[in-house]
């Protein structure tokens, strides 16, 4: 029997132990508590891939408190976990500059993100500021967001028509929803990214390659636990799959980038033509990197477009499924929401005898502001089922103190946002779905709730501080718009004898272990319209 692997592991453990012991003797500073080096040094790395790590972290929180240290891997930087609202507020908001960096990228992450040319994983500094400012000013500014209303109408039309078609053809009108939600959200984001000249064939190709990215990204990141030369021997087929997937993504995206570049040049020459809505890729074509003093290349544009699509698609479709699952599970909440929507839509403006019925076929964006219960439903969905249970890891730029403990420079800090949203000391009956908790006492309006965490943190599904998701307002708009129209167009019920299973599984986001299947029936008010009139925006 070959004992070489056992010898290597034992030797590395001994080196790790003595290195830590030596460091502890040199440094008497009080670090966050946590398990010893032998508790998680090797076994923890293995468990990360095969066990529900969240259950282990909850046990550690119960044992060590809301701030604890866990080393994942044989020799690694400290990995700090924060599960307290007040400590998260101190770190992310009050000491935001120190906590705003990202851990050094794994080799696979460098390949996936073109040497970290993206917003989410870029180090805190000039490059990150440039990329974020470009996105927020050119795409996410309220005036720009409004310019994409036609894209939202198209995506809604596709979704509603698909649901009508599949509910008619499905057995007893029971259909699986997540595929439709994913397609509608990727359809919308593709139009925002590459412009409204994209056809459905191109959307489907983009959806397919992006879904494979999302499903495979965890396996690719896990390649980085070993030295690169060793990974390429042991995981040769997986490395090959990573490179092939990247090349396929470029084959699909680059022609779209070139077409957009050509179209913009043509429009500049023909000023009399109607100006198109600016797409995200348009803003990237002339973007210049601050240090290199050069424009970003095609591979880097592909990385940024992929980030844009992934960040806005899977999180939104996952949240949409969780919210609709609870509305199916609790019909009284669904009915209350429908009544609010009906009041706003039916009494919109001064109805005319026949002309106004088309206007009542869809919930418009301006209607959403008059629906406090809708907003409460969305907030409760994000609290109870955040699409990510942890924020993307942060890294401290310098040694800092938090809650009396020293966080060493370059330590990775993880924020357990699901635990914060389920804290019984902050939320009454935290595991129940109760939208009314976000309403004023008389139910007339939503309580002024700070979703950004800038005043205090109670829940942070979009993070907080400098690294807050720049598109959180857009995400809220998309969720409100889709949920309102899904409830307005259809009545949602469970299949006979079936209950809605709210158990979870981890993919790219934390999604439903058993995807939502529901019976949907067009509302009577929609049946009064001609077959396609409800899609007219």
Short mmCIF file of C-alpha atoms in Angstrom, two decimals:
data_model
loop_
_atom_site.label_atom_id
_atom_site.label_comp_id
_atom_site.label_asym_id
_atom_site.label_seq_id
_atom_site.Cartn_x
_atom_site.Cartn_y
_atom_site.Cartn_z
CA UNK A 1 0.00 0.00 0.00
CA UNK A 2 1.24 3.49 -0.87
CA UNK A 3 1.42 5.64 2.27
CA UNK A 4 2.89 8.71 0.53
CA UNK A 5 -0.35 10.75 0.78
CA UNK A 6 -0.67 9.95 4.49
CA UNK A 7 2.94 11.02 5.09
CA UNK A 8 2.38 14.29 3.20
CA UNK A 9 -0.80 15.05 5.18
CA UNK A 10 0.80 14.28 8.57
CA UNK A 11 3.90 16.33 7.71
CA UNK A 12 1.81 19.28 6.59
CA UNK A 13 -0.32 19.08 9.73
CA UNK A 14 2.79 19.14 11.90
CA UNK A 15 4.22 22.11 10.02
CA UNK A 16 0.85 23.90 10.30
CA UNK A 17 0.63 23.19 14.02
CA UNK A 18 4.13 24.42 14.84
CA UNK A 19 3.79 27.48 12.63
CA UNK A 20 0.61 28.48 14.44
CA UNK A 21 2.10 27.72 17.82
CA UNK A 22 5.13 29.85 16.96
CA UNK A 23 2.91 32.68 15.76
CA UNK A 24 0.81 32.52 18.92
CA UNK A 25 3.93 32.72 21.08
CA UNK A 26 5.11 35.80 19.17
CA UNK A 27 1.72 37.42 19.13
CA UNK A 28 -0.32 37.59 22.30
CA UNK A 29 -3.11 39.63 20.72
CA UNK A 30 -6.65 38.47 21.36
CA UNK A 31 -8.03 36.95 18.17
CA UNK A 32 -11.61 35.73 17.63
CA UNK A 33 -12.20 32.32 19.20
CA UNK A 34 -12.63 29.18 17.13
CA UNK A 35 -11.78 25.50 16.77
CA UNK A 36 -8.18 24.34 17.01
CA UNK A 37 -5.93 23.54 14.06
CA UNK A 38 -6.71 19.82 14.05
CA UNK A 39 -10.48 20.25 14.19
CA UNK A 40 -10.87 21.63 10.67
CA UNK A 41 -7.45 21.67 9.01
CA UNK A 42 -7.99 18.70 6.70
CA UNK A 43 -11.39 17.31 7.61
CA UNK A 44 -12.97 20.76 7.32
CA UNK A 45 -11.81 21.17 3.74
CA UNK A 46 -13.34 17.82 2.84
CA UNK A 47 -16.57 18.53 4.67
CA UNK A 48 -16.88 21.84 2.78
CA UNK A 49 -17.73 19.90 -0.33
CA UNK A 50 -19.92 17.11 1.09
CA UNK A 51 -21.64 18.46 4.20
CA UNK A 52 -24.01 21.33 4.88
CA UNK A 53 -21.37 23.76 6.12
CA UNK A 54 -24.08 26.14 7.35
CA UNK A 55 -25.13 23.69 10.05
CA UNK A 56 -21.51 23.44 11.22
CA UNK A 57 -21.22 27.24 11.32
CA UNK A 58 -24.40 27.53 13.39
CA UNK A 59 -22.95 25.10 15.91
CA UNK A 60 -19.75 27.15 16.04
CA UNK A 61 -21.78 30.33 16.53
CA UNK A 62 -23.63 28.71 19.45
CA UNK A 63 -20.30 27.63 20.98
CA UNK A 64 -18.09 30.67 20.34
CA UNK A 65 -20.55 33.54 19.86
CA UNK A 66 -21.42 35.79 16.88
CA UNK A 67 -17.75 36.39 15.96
CA UNK A 68 -15.52 33.36 15.47
CA UNK A 69 -12.51 32.18 13.53
CA UNK A 70 -12.38 29.12 11.28
CA UNK A 71 -9.39 28.02 9.25
CA UNK A 72 -10.45 26.14 6.13
CA UNK A 73 -7.57 24.21 4.62
CA UNK A 74 -4.28 22.94 5.99
CA UNK A 75 -2.44 26.27 5.88
CA UNK A 76 -4.62 29.29 5.26
CA UNK A 77 -5.31 32.85 6.25
CA UNK A 78 -7.75 33.38 9.12
CA UNK A 79 -11.37 33.18 8.02
CA UNK A 80 -13.61 35.19 10.32
CA UNK A 81 -17.39 34.71 10.49
CA UNK A 82 -19.75 37.47 11.63
CA UNK A 83 -23.33 36.58 12.58
CA UNK A 84 -24.36 39.71 14.49
CA UNK A 85 -26.33 42.70 13.16
CA UNK A 86 -24.40 45.22 15.27
CA UNK A 87 -20.98 43.78 14.40
CA UNK A 88 -21.90 43.71 10.71
CA UNK A 89 -22.92 47.37 10.94
CA UNK A 90 -19.64 48.28 12.67
CA UNK A 91 -17.59 46.45 10.06
CA UNK A 92 -19.42 47.22 6.83
CA UNK A 93 -20.64 50.76 7.52
CA UNK A 94 -18.65 52.38 10.30
CA UNK A 95 -15.32 50.77 9.34
CA UNK A 96 -16.22 50.20 5.71
CA UNK A 97 -12.90 51.28 4.19
CA UNK A 98 -10.96 48.68 6.18
CA UNK A 99 -13.42 45.85 5.42
CA UNK A 100 -13.98 46.64 1.73
CA UNK A 101 -11.29 44.59 0.02
CA UNK A 102 -11.61 41.12 -1.52
CA UNK A 103 -9.46 38.06 -0.79
CA UNK A 104 -6.70 37.27 -3.24
CA UNK A 105 -8.28 35.55 -6.20
CA UNK A 106 -7.85 31.82 -6.68
CA UNK A 107 -6.26 30.85 -9.99
CA UNK A 108 -9.55 29.57 -11.39
CA UNK A 109 -11.24 32.80 -10.36
CA UNK A 110 -8.61 34.75 -12.30
CA UNK A 111 -9.42 32.72 -15.40
CA UNK A 112 -13.18 32.98 -14.93
CA UNK A 113 -13.08 36.75 -14.36
CA UNK A 114 -10.27 37.79 -16.78
CA UNK A 115 -7.75 38.65 -14.06
CA UNK A 116 -10.50 40.09 -11.84
CA UNK A 117 -11.74 42.66 -14.35
CA UNK A 118 -15.19 42.78 -12.76
CA UNK A 119 -16.95 44.68 -10.03
CA UNK A 120 -17.75 41.99 -7.50
CA UNK A 121 -14.25 40.56 -7.01
CA UNK A 122 -12.03 43.51 -8.01
CA UNK A 123 -9.76 44.75 -5.20
CA UNK A 124 -10.91 47.91 -3.48
CA UNK A 125 -9.25 50.71 -5.39
CA UNK A 126 -9.22 52.68 -8.68
CA UNK A 127 -10.27 49.77 -10.93
CA UNK A 128 -13.22 48.87 -8.71
CA UNK A 129 -14.32 52.52 -8.53
CA UNK A 130 -14.12 52.91 -12.30
CA UNK A 131 -16.17 49.79 -13.06
CA UNK A 132 -18.77 50.48 -10.39
CA UNK A 133 -19.14 54.14 -11.33
CA UNK A 134 -19.61 53.18 -14.97
CA UNK A 135 -22.40 50.74 -14.08
CA UNK A 136 -24.21 53.01 -11.63
CA UNK A 137 -24.12 56.18 -13.72
CA UNK A 138 -24.70 54.71 -17.18
CA UNK A 139 -27.17 51.90 -16.42
CA UNK A 140 -28.49 52.08 -12.86
CA UNK A 141 -29.23 55.80 -12.60
CA UNK A 142 -33.04 56.23 -12.25
CA UNK A 143 -33.35 57.92 -15.65
CA UNK A 144 -31.42 55.09 -17.29
CA UNK A 145 -33.40 52.45 -15.46
CA UNK A 146 -36.61 54.00 -16.77
CA UNK A 147 -35.29 53.76 -20.33
CA UNK A 148 -35.40 49.95 -20.05
CA UNK A 149 -39.16 49.87 -19.41
CA UNK A 150 -39.81 48.46 -22.90
CA UNK A 151 -37.36 45.65 -22.20
CA UNK A 152 -39.24 44.83 -18.99
CA UNK A 153 -42.53 44.84 -20.95
CA UNK A 154 -41.08 42.41 -23.49
CA UNK A 155 -39.78 40.09 -20.80
CA UNK A 156 -43.13 40.15 -19.01
CA UNK A 157 -44.97 39.45 -22.24
CA UNK A 158 -42.76 36.42 -22.91
CA UNK A 159 -43.27 35.13 -19.35
CA UNK A 160 -47.06 35.55 -19.33
CA UNK A 161 -47.48 33.97 -22.75
CA UNK A 162 -45.29 31.03 -21.75
CA UNK A 163 -47.33 30.48 -18.60
CA UNK A 164 -50.61 30.65 -20.53
CA UNK A 165 -49.33 28.17 -23.11
CA UNK A 166 -47.87 25.69 -20.63
CA UNK A 167 -50.79 25.88 -18.22
CA UNK A 168 -53.15 25.01 -21.06
CA UNK A 169 -51.01 22.09 -22.22
CA UNK A 170 -49.91 20.82 -18.80
CA UNK A 171 -51.77 18.12 -16.96
CA UNK A 172 -54.35 19.78 -14.71
CA UNK A 173 -52.66 23.16 -15.34
CA UNK A 174 -49.77 22.25 -12.99
CA UNK A 175 -46.42 23.56 -14.23
CA UNK A 176 -42.83 23.80 -13.00
CA UNK A 177 -42.06 27.50 -12.62
CA UNK A 178 -38.33 28.00 -12.13
CA UNK A 179 -37.43 27.44 -15.81
CA UNK A 180 -39.88 30.16 -16.86
CA UNK A 181 -38.63 32.55 -14.18
CA UNK A 182 -35.02 32.00 -15.21
CA UNK A 183 -35.80 32.55 -18.88
CA UNK A 184 -37.75 35.76 -18.26
CA UNK A 185 -35.00 37.27 -16.11
CA UNK A 186 -32.16 36.31 -18.48
CA UNK A 187 -34.25 37.64 -21.40
CA UNK A 188 -34.58 40.99 -19.67
CA UNK A 189 -30.91 41.21 -18.65
CA UNK A 190 -29.73 40.24 -22.16
CA UNK A 191 -31.74 43.12 -23.63
CA UNK A 192 -30.23 45.48 -21.08
CA UNK A 193 -26.73 44.16 -21.73
CA UNK A 194 -26.64 43.79 -25.51
CA UNK A 195 -29.53 45.95 -26.73
CA UNK A 196 -33.07 45.27 -27.90
CA UNK A 197 -32.08 43.92 -31.33
CA UNK A 198 -31.31 40.51 -29.81
CA UNK A 199 -33.65 37.74 -30.96
CA UNK A 200 -34.89 34.75 -28.95
CA UNK A 201 -32.44 32.32 -30.57
CA UNK A 202 -29.55 34.43 -29.30
CA UNK A 203 -31.16 34.76 -25.89
CA UNK A 204 -31.45 30.98 -25.60
CA UNK A 205 -27.80 30.47 -26.56
CA UNK A 206 -26.74 33.00 -23.92
CA UNK A 207 -29.04 31.41 -21.35
CA UNK A 208 -27.60 27.95 -21.98
CA UNK A 209 -23.97 28.97 -21.61
CA UNK A 210 -24.69 31.17 -18.56
CA UNK A 211 -26.61 28.37 -16.85
CA UNK A 212 -23.63 26.08 -17.32
CA UNK A 213 -21.39 28.76 -15.81
CA UNK A 214 -23.67 29.08 -12.80
CA UNK A 215 -24.05 25.33 -12.27
CA UNK A 216 -20.30 24.67 -12.68
CA UNK A 217 -18.73 27.67 -10.95
CA UNK A 218 -18.57 25.94 -7.55
CA UNK A 219 -16.72 22.97 -8.98
CA UNK A 220 -14.26 25.26 -10.76
CA UNK A 221 -13.54 27.37 -7.66
CA UNK A 222 -12.85 24.19 -5.68
CA UNK A 223 -10.00 23.44 -8.07
CA UNK A 224 -7.97 26.05 -6.20
CA UNK A 225 -7.53 24.14 -2.93
CA UNK A 226 -4.35 22.48 -4.26
CA UNK A 227 -1.26 23.88 -6.03
CA UNK A 228 -2.04 24.62 -9.65
CA UNK A 229 0.44 22.09 -11.09
CA UNK A 230 -1.09 19.35 -8.96
CA UNK A 231 -4.67 20.36 -9.79
CA UNK A 232 -3.93 20.17 -13.51
CA UNK A 233 -2.78 16.58 -13.07
CA UNK A 234 -5.56 15.38 -10.76
CA UNK A 235 -8.40 17.44 -12.26
CA UNK A 236 -7.22 17.57 -15.87
CA UNK A 237 -10.69 16.98 -17.33
CA UNK A 238 -12.22 19.69 -15.13
CA UNK A 239 -9.61 22.24 -16.17
CA UNK A 240 -10.30 21.34 -19.80
CA UNK A 241 -14.03 21.84 -19.20
CA UNK A 242 -13.35 25.28 -17.67
CA UNK A 243 -11.31 26.45 -20.66
CA UNK A 244 -13.83 25.08 -23.18
CA UNK A 245 -16.73 26.77 -21.42
CA UNK A 246 -14.86 30.07 -21.41
CA UNK A 247 -14.14 29.76 -25.14
CA UNK A 248 -17.77 28.96 -25.88
CA UNK A 249 -18.90 31.99 -23.92
CA UNK A 250 -16.52 34.17 -25.94
CA UNK A 251 -17.77 32.67 -29.23
CA UNK A 252 -21.31 33.74 -28.31
CA UNK A 253 -20.58 37.13 -26.72
CA UNK A 254 -17.87 38.61 -28.95
CA UNK A 255 -19.98 38.74 -32.16
CA UNK A 256 -22.68 40.56 -30.16
CA UNK A 257 -20.08 42.99 -28.83
CA UNK A 258 -18.76 43.62 -32.34
CA UNK A 259 -22.26 44.06 -33.74
CA UNK A 260 -23.06 46.60 -31.05
CA UNK A 261 -19.81 48.45 -31.72
CA UNK A 262 -20.57 48.58 -35.44
CA UNK A 263 -24.15 49.72 -34.84
CA UNK A 264 -23.03 52.52 -32.54
CA UNK A 265 -20.48 53.72 -35.12
CA UNK A 266 -23.17 53.67 -37.79
CA UNK A 267 -25.57 55.65 -35.61
CA UNK A 268 -22.89 58.26 -34.99
CA UNK A 269 -22.58 58.75 -38.75
CA UNK A 270 -26.36 58.89 -39.26
CA UNK A 271 -27.51 61.42 -36.71
CA UNK A 272 -31.00 61.55 -38.20
CA UNK A 273 -31.72 57.97 -37.08
CA UNK A 274 -33.57 57.43 -33.84
CA UNK A 275 -31.12 56.93 -31.00
CA UNK A 276 -31.26 53.50 -29.39
CA UNK A 277 -31.40 52.93 -25.65
CA UNK A 278 -27.87 52.62 -24.31
CA UNK A 279 -26.99 49.02 -23.43
CA UNK A 280 -24.45 47.97 -20.82
CA UNK A 281 -21.97 46.77 -23.43
CA UNK A 282 -22.03 50.25 -25.04
CA UNK A 283 -20.59 51.72 -21.84
CA UNK A 284 -17.71 49.24 -21.88
CA UNK A 285 -16.47 49.81 -25.42
CA UNK A 286 -14.56 53.01 -24.62
CA UNK A 287 -13.78 52.31 -20.96
CA UNK A 288 -10.10 52.86 -20.17
CA UNK A 289 -8.26 51.07 -17.36
CA UNK A 290 -6.74 53.58 -14.90
CA UNK A 291 -3.27 52.01 -14.52
CA UNK A 292 -2.63 50.50 -17.93
CA UNK A 293 -4.08 53.51 -19.78
CA UNK A 294 -5.70 51.25 -22.35
CA UNK A 295 -9.21 50.26 -23.34
CA UNK A 296 -10.50 46.98 -21.99
CA UNK A 297 -10.23 44.08 -24.40
CA UNK A 298 -12.89 41.67 -25.64
CA UNK A 299 -12.13 39.03 -23.01
CA UNK A 300 -12.55 41.60 -20.25
CA UNK A 301 -15.81 42.87 -21.76
CA UNK A 302 -17.05 39.27 -21.87
CA UNK A 303 -16.19 38.91 -18.17
CA UNK A 304 -18.09 42.10 -17.25
CA UNK A 305 -21.12 41.14 -19.36
CA UNK A 306 -21.13 37.68 -17.81
CA UNK A 307 -21.04 39.24 -14.34
CA UNK A 308 -23.93 41.55 -15.26
CA UNK A 309 -26.06 38.65 -16.48
CA UNK A 310 -25.20 36.25 -13.67
CA UNK A 311 -25.62 38.75 -10.84
CA UNK A 312 -29.01 39.94 -12.05
CA UNK A 313 -30.48 36.70 -13.35
CA UNK A 314 -30.05 33.91 -10.83
CA UNK A 315 -30.59 36.02 -7.72
CA UNK A 316 -33.79 37.53 -9.16
CA UNK A 317 -35.26 34.24 -10.46
CA UNK A 318 -34.40 32.50 -7.17
CA UNK A 319 -36.05 35.24 -5.10
CA UNK A 320 -39.04 35.23 -7.45
CA UNK A 321 -39.52 31.50 -6.96
CA UNK A 322 -39.30 31.77 -3.15
CA UNK A 323 -41.80 34.64 -3.05
CA UNK A 324 -44.28 32.89 -5.34
CA UNK A 325 -43.87 29.67 -3.35
CA UNK A 326 -44.97 31.47 -0.19
CA UNK A 327 -47.89 33.10 -2.01
CA UNK A 328 -48.99 29.65 -3.14
CA UNK A 329 -48.49 28.22 0.34
CA UNK A 330 -50.45 31.03 2.01
CA UNK A 331 -53.51 31.83 -0.16
CA UNK A 332 -54.76 34.47 2.29
CA UNK A 333 -51.59 36.51 1.68
CA UNK A 334 -51.98 36.03 -2.07
CA UNK A 335 -55.59 37.20 -1.94
CA UNK A 336 -54.70 40.27 0.12
CA UNK A 337 -52.03 41.15 -2.42
CA UNK A 338 -54.41 40.62 -5.34
CA UNK A 339 -56.98 42.93 -3.75
CA UNK A 340 -54.37 45.68 -3.41
CA UNK A 341 -53.28 45.24 -7.03
CA UNK A 342 -56.87 45.19 -8.25
CA UNK A 343 -57.72 48.44 -6.45
CA UNK A 344 -54.81 50.23 -8.08
CA UNK A 345 -55.13 48.82 -11.60
CA UNK A 346 -58.92 48.82 -11.98
CA UNK A 347 -59.25 52.37 -10.69
CA UNK A 348 -56.27 53.71 -12.61
CA UNK A 349 -57.10 57.14 -14.09
CA UNK A 350 -60.57 57.84 -15.49
CA UNK A 351 -61.77 54.63 -17.14
CA UNK A 352 -63.36 54.83 -20.56
CA UNK A 353 -66.07 52.44 -21.71
CA UNK A 354 -63.86 50.09 -23.75
CA UNK A 355 -60.52 51.71 -24.26
CA UNK A 356 -59.47 51.36 -20.63
CA UNK A 357 -59.78 47.57 -20.50
CA UNK A 358 -56.50 47.18 -22.37
CA UNK A 359 -54.92 49.58 -19.91
CA UNK A 360 -56.06 47.25 -17.12
CA UNK A 361 -54.31 44.28 -18.73
CA UNK A 362 -51.01 44.80 -16.97
CA UNK A 363 -49.61 46.33 -13.81
CA UNK A 364 -47.50 49.28 -14.89
CA UNK A 365 -44.32 50.42 -13.23
CA UNK A 366 -45.91 53.63 -11.99
CA UNK A 367 -48.59 51.52 -10.26
CA UNK A 368 -46.01 49.86 -8.02
CA UNK A 369 -45.50 52.98 -5.92
CA UNK A 370 -49.12 52.72 -4.74
CA UNK A 371 -48.77 49.12 -3.48
CA UNK A 372 -47.29 49.02 0.04
CA UNK A 373 -48.35 45.43 0.68
CA UNK A 374 -46.55 44.32 -2.49
CA UNK A 375 -43.34 45.90 -1.23
CA UNK A 376 -43.86 44.23 2.16
CA UNK A 377 -44.24 40.84 0.44
CA UNK A 378 -40.97 41.37 -1.45
CA UNK A 379 -39.09 42.46 1.68
CA UNK A 380 -40.40 39.49 3.64
CA UNK A 381 -39.35 37.15 0.84
CA UNK A 382 -35.81 38.56 0.90
CA UNK A 383 -35.67 38.34 4.68
CA UNK A 384 -36.98 34.80 4.95
CA UNK A 385 -35.25 33.43 1.84
CA UNK A 386 -32.20 35.53 0.91
CA UNK A 387 -30.81 34.14 -2.36
CA UNK A 388 -27.35 34.05 -0.76
CA UNK A 389 -26.92 33.06 2.89
CA UNK A 390 -23.46 34.68 3.01
CA UNK A 391 -22.07 37.83 1.51
CA UNK A 392 -19.22 37.46 -0.94
CA UNK A 393 -16.11 37.27 1.28
CA UNK A 394 -14.50 40.52 2.38
CA UNK A 395 -10.86 41.03 3.33
CA UNK A 396 -9.48 43.56 5.80
CA UNK A 397 -6.86 45.91 4.39
CA UNK A 398 -5.12 46.39 7.74
CA UNK A 399 -5.22 45.04 11.25
CA UNK A 400 -8.42 46.17 12.96
CA UNK A 401 -10.30 45.59 16.19
CA UNK A 402 -13.86 44.29 16.19
CA UNK A 403 -15.83 43.58 19.37
CA UNK A 404 -12.63 43.52 21.41
CA UNK A 405 -10.87 41.04 19.12
CA UNK A 406 -8.04 41.71 16.69
CA UNK A 407 -8.76 40.91 13.05
CA UNK A 408 -5.34 40.49 11.39
CA UNK A 409 -4.47 42.13 8.10
CA UNK A 410 -5.56 40.14 5.02
CA UNK A 411 -8.00 38.00 7.05
CA UNK A 412 -11.11 36.90 5.16
CA UNK A 413 -14.37 38.02 6.77
CA UNK A 414 -17.67 36.27 6.00
CA UNK A 415 -21.05 37.75 6.97
CA UNK A 416 -23.85 35.27 7.78
CA UNK A 417 -26.78 37.28 6.45
CA UNK A 418 -29.37 34.49 6.67
CA UNK A 419 -28.68 34.20 10.40
CA UNK A 420 -29.26 37.93 10.77
CA UNK A 421 -32.59 37.74 8.95
CA UNK A 422 -33.72 34.89 11.20
CA UNK A 423 -32.54 36.32 14.52
CA UNK A 424 -35.40 35.89 17.07
CA UNK A 425 -34.06 38.82 19.09
CA UNK A 426 -34.70 41.13 16.13
CA UNK A 427 -37.58 39.43 14.28
CA UNK A 428 -40.70 38.04 15.93
CA UNK A 429 -41.46 34.50 14.69
CA UNK A 430 -38.50 34.74 12.29
CA UNK A 431 -39.21 31.53 10.38
CA UNK A 432 -42.80 32.52 9.58
CA UNK A 433 -43.72 34.39 6.39
CA UNK A 434 -45.41 37.58 7.64
CA UNK A 435 -45.33 40.54 5.24
CA UNK A 436 -47.35 42.65 7.70
CA UNK A 437 -44.24 43.02 9.84
CA UNK A 438 -43.05 45.62 7.28
CA UNK A 439 -46.30 47.64 7.35
CA UNK A 440 -47.29 50.49 9.60
CA UNK A 441 -49.64 49.63 12.44
CA UNK A 442 -52.73 50.66 10.46
CA UNK A 443 -51.52 48.78 7.35
CA UNK A 444 -51.76 51.93 5.24
CA UNK A 445 -48.16 51.97 4.10
CA UNK A 446 -44.83 50.21 4.47
CA UNK A 447 -42.74 51.18 7.44
CA UNK A 448 -39.69 53.11 6.34
CA UNK A 449 -37.26 50.22 6.16
CA UNK A 450 -33.59 50.73 5.39
CA UNK A 451 -32.75 47.88 3.01
CA UNK A 452 -29.24 49.34 2.56
CA UNK A 453 -28.30 49.06 6.24
CA UNK A 454 -26.90 52.60 6.25
CA UNK A 455 -28.74 53.55 9.49
CA UNK A 456 -28.82 50.13 11.11
CA UNK A 457 -28.66 46.54 9.98
CA UNK A 458 -31.56 44.17 10.50
CA UNK A 459 -31.19 42.28 7.25
CA UNK A 460 -28.86 42.87 4.31
CA UNK A 461 -29.81 40.71 1.30
CA UNK A 462 -27.92 43.20 -0.91
CA UNK A 463 -24.97 43.68 1.47
CA UNK A 464 -24.22 47.10 3.01
CA UNK A 465 -21.57 49.78 3.00
CA UNK A 466 -19.15 50.35 0.14
CA UNK A 467 -19.64 46.88 -1.35
CA UNK A 468 -23.44 46.99 -1.36
CA UNK A 469 -24.93 45.58 -4.56
CA UNK A 470 -25.12 48.63 -6.87
CA UNK A 471 -28.26 47.23 -8.54
CA UNK A 472 -30.38 46.74 -5.42
CA UNK A 473 -32.99 49.29 -6.55
CA UNK A 474 -33.22 47.61 -9.95
CA UNK A 475 -33.60 44.20 -8.29
CA UNK A 476 -36.46 45.48 -6.12
CA UNK A 477 -38.15 46.99 -9.18
CA UNK A 478 -37.90 43.72 -11.14
CA UNK A 479 -39.24 41.64 -8.25
CA UNK A 480 -42.16 44.01 -7.62
CA UNK A 481 -42.97 44.25 -11.33
CA UNK A 482 -42.96 40.49 -11.97
CA UNK A 483 -44.73 39.47 -8.75
CA UNK A 484 -47.48 42.07 -9.20
CA UNK A 485 -48.18 40.96 -12.78
CA UNK A 486 -48.02 37.25 -11.97
CA UNK A 487 -50.64 37.71 -9.27
CA UNK A 488 -52.73 40.05 -11.45
CA UNK A 489 -52.79 37.64 -14.39
CA UNK A 490 -53.15 34.31 -12.59
CA UNK A 491 -54.56 32.66 -9.51
CA UNK A 492 -51.92 30.38 -7.98
CA UNK A 493 -52.81 27.22 -6.06
CA UNK A 494 -51.09 24.01 -5.05
CA UNK A 495 -51.63 20.72 -6.82
CA UNK A 496 -54.27 18.55 -5.14
CA UNK A 497 -52.83 16.91 -2.06
CA UNK A 498 -49.45 18.60 -2.42
CA UNK A 499 -47.95 21.06 0.00
CA UNK A 500 -45.27 23.58 -0.88
CA UNK A 501 -41.89 22.25 0.24
CA UNK A 502 -39.69 25.13 1.44
CA UNK A 503 -36.57 23.03 2.03
CA UNK A 504 -33.37 24.40 0.51
CA UNK A 505 -30.38 23.38 -1.55
CA UNK A 506 -27.27 25.28 -2.55
CA UNK A 507 -26.50 25.92 -6.20
CA UNK A 508 -25.12 29.32 -7.25
CA UNK A 509 -27.81 30.69 -4.93
CA UNK A 510 -29.81 29.01 -2.17
CA UNK A 511 -32.82 27.75 -4.08
CA UNK A 512 -35.74 25.38 -3.50
CA UNK A 513 -34.70 21.76 -3.08
CA UNK A 514 -37.91 20.75 -4.85
CA UNK A 515 -38.70 23.45 -7.43
CA UNK A 516 -42.11 25.08 -7.20
CA UNK A 517 -44.88 23.36 -9.14
CA UNK A 518 -48.26 25.06 -9.01
CA UNK A 519 -51.63 25.11 -10.69
CA UNK A 520 -52.26 28.47 -12.31
CA UNK A 521 -55.58 29.73 -13.63
CA UNK A 522 -56.10 32.99 -15.54
CA UNK A 523 -58.04 35.56 -13.52
CA UNK A 524 -61.61 36.31 -14.57
CA UNK A 525 -60.74 39.93 -15.28
CA UNK A 526 -58.15 38.74 -17.81
CA UNK A 527 -60.55 36.30 -19.49
CA UNK A 528 -62.75 39.25 -20.37
CA UNK A 529 -59.99 40.51 -22.63
CA UNK A 530 -59.17 39.20 -26.07
CA UNK A 531 -56.56 36.39 -26.02
CA UNK A 532 -53.57 38.67 -26.56
CA UNK A 533 -54.81 41.98 -25.21
CA UNK A 534 -53.39 41.38 -21.73
CA UNK A 535 -49.90 41.48 -23.23
CA UNK A 536 -50.29 44.95 -24.71
CA UNK A 537 -48.18 47.33 -22.65
#
